[in-house]
Amino acid sequence: MTGLPDEHSAAQPAEFEAFDGDEHVGPTPVLAVVGRPNVGKSTLVNRIIGRREAVVEDVPGVTRDRVSYDADWNGRAFTLVDTGGWSSDARGMAQRIAEQAELAISLADAVLFVVDAKVGITDEDEAVVRILRQAKKPVVLAANKVDDLRTEAEAAGLWNLGLGEPFPVSALHGRGSGDLLDAILAALPELPPMPEGEEIGGPRRIALVGRPNVGKSSLLNKLAGETRVVVDNVAGTTVDPVDELIELGGRTWKFIDTAGIRKRVKEASGHEYYASLRTTTAIDRAEVAVLVLDSEQSIAEQDIRILQTVREAGRALVIVFNKWDLVDEDRRYYIEREIERELVQVKWAPRVNLTARTGWHTDRLVPAIDKALEGWETRVGTGALNTFLGRLVAEHPHPVRGGKQPKVLFGTQASTAPPTFILFTSGKLDAAYERFIERRLREDFGFVGTPIVLQQRVREKRKRGRS
Ligand code: GDP
Ligand code: GDP
């Protein structure tokens, strides 16, 4: 039997999660815990997440039944959903358990089905098994309350459920939980691999983008100054010949496709097409895009297109108003109006007014980029997120639509860079309500300089063939 999950290493309490964010990139798979009341689900959840209390603070709208937790085992993270007391109405027990199982199945990547080995298989367990079989999601079967060797024989009887090997555990004492966790990891889908092509932990990657003549190459020259970095000096980095390493604020940064900025391609036909293709590629390869605008000119369709590309690529964003030396009182007034009108979609992006020609305020660029990257990589722990969602839903419920009122059941931040949230809901949320959630997320957690991605997973209402 493998060792018990240690109280401290088996799970990261939500508050500490930000510190090991690196291994949490990419969406985490979801495991739902299902079973009759009193089989020991909450005790097992506590065991897995390594905490005594799997109960969140008492916030209106947040009840124990809609709580998910961050868990990890052997360095792999997953989200644990305790369907514990999900249904609270007065319907029959069998129906409640069936609903709980269906809900879990529709939300989760795999299911942990907990049975009380001391009691053995009941009719209610059988009902859950039927639903689980139809769902075709991976199931791990936990035979709980196997506190000693004697009860292990009874656990073997659970092979009869036809769900494969029962894992004998004692949620109370920790016995067997290591083996169970190994089986859970095997059942969960692998995390999607890291995006390829760029080294991890190398210099941060910046794409300097904007229309011709806004001052990109002037800014680049000003920034690079005398401190252009010799590629060989930075160990372990591969530098594309079109890129450039530049030292700013004591750190080395990789500017993507500076060749495209420096050697200004001037083919007569198709030039614009290639320029925009080059911009898109640079944004894709970068972590943060710095959009350079000419303050003398109105924000143009082409600028908006670039902003759209940045948002779709999910990159951090900083907006530079260059040629500020040419801005007078009048122009200043109109710039403010244009920002209100044209940049509403990217209100969250830090803006820097500077003059590339003289270097005025160019020192403000690095702090703005740092801020944007910080927002881009912000992670909100599942506990804090659900407290936030519970409060938000209680204070501002979704409007009723066609007699129904979609509800956010709970949420989890699946990944950073850009921050991506999965909201588990009881029905499709309005776009306006999604925007409202995004706005409140920004108010509470920052997310300066980054797009936020909200994904909904709507609880599937399955037609019941049975009575
Ligand atoms: P839930 O309703 O499925 O969430 O069950 P709980 O976690 O609340 O547990 C129900 C009862 O079973 C509690 O009194 C627990 O202390 C007890 N229990 C849970 N796990 C074990 C176990 O492994 N062995 C024994 N002997 N009791 C357990
Ligand atoms: P790019 O096409 O975006 O790389 O733009 P350039 O850097 O080649 O600049 C286009 C023109 O704008 C050049 O004539 C620059 O001298 C001028 N320019 C660049 N930055 C500034 C600035 O801060 N103030 C003023 N007045 N002109 C600038």
Short mmCIF file of C-alpha atoms and ligand atoms in Angstrom, two decimals, residues 211-218 261 264 322-323 325-326 355-357, ligand 2:
data_model
loop_
_atom_site.label_atom_id
_atom_site.label_comp_id
_atom_site.label_asym_id
_atom_site.label_seq_id
_atom_site.Cartn_x
_atom_site.Cartn_y
_atom_site.Cartn_z
CA ARG A 211 0.72 50.98 -38.43
CA PRO A 212 3.60 52.24 -40.59
CA ASN A 213 5.14 55.56 -39.48
CA VAL A 214 3.76 55.60 -35.96
CA GLY A 215 7.33 55.42 -34.67
CA LYS A 216 8.01 51.75 -33.95
CA SER A 217 11.57 51.76 -35.20
CA SER A 218 12.28 55.08 -33.51
CA ILE A 261 10.27 46.89 -38.06
CA ARG A 264 10.83 48.29 -43.98
CA ASN A 322 3.80 58.09 -29.35
CA LYS A 323 4.77 61.53 -30.67
CA ASP A 325 5.54 66.16 -28.35
CA LEU A 326 3.05 66.98 -31.09
CA THR A 355 8.03 60.67 -27.31
CA ALA A 356 10.26 58.12 -28.97
CA ARG A 357 12.23 60.85 -30.73
P1 GDP B 2 7.63 53.07 -37.99
O1 GDP B 2 7.24 52.99 -39.41
O2 GDP B 2 6.46 52.78 -37.10
O3 GDP B 2 8.82 52.25 -37.64
O4 GDP B 2 7.97 54.61 -37.71
P2 GDP B 2 9.38 55.34 -37.65
O5 GDP B 2 10.08 55.05 -36.38
O6 GDP B 2 10.11 55.08 -38.92
O7 GDP B 2 8.88 56.85 -37.57
C1 GDP B 2 8.11 57.45 -38.59
C2 GDP B 2 8.31 58.95 -38.54
O8 GDP B 2 7.83 59.48 -37.29
C3 GDP B 2 9.78 59.35 -38.63
O9 GDP B 2 9.88 60.49 -39.42
C4 GDP B 2 10.14 59.66 -37.20
O10 GDP B 2 11.19 60.59 -37.08
C5 GDP B 2 8.85 60.21 -36.65
N1 GDP B 2 8.74 60.03 -35.21
C6 GDP B 2 8.93 58.87 -34.51
N2 GDP B 2 8.74 59.08 -33.20
C7 GDP B 2 8.43 60.39 -33.04
C8 GDP B 2 8.12 61.21 -31.91
O11 GDP B 2 8.11 60.77 -30.75
N3 GDP B 2 7.83 62.52 -32.17
C9 GDP B 2 7.84 63.03 -33.41
N4 GDP B 2 7.55 64.32 -33.56
N5 GDP B 2 8.12 62.28 -34.48
C10 GDP B 2 8.43 60.99 -34.32
#
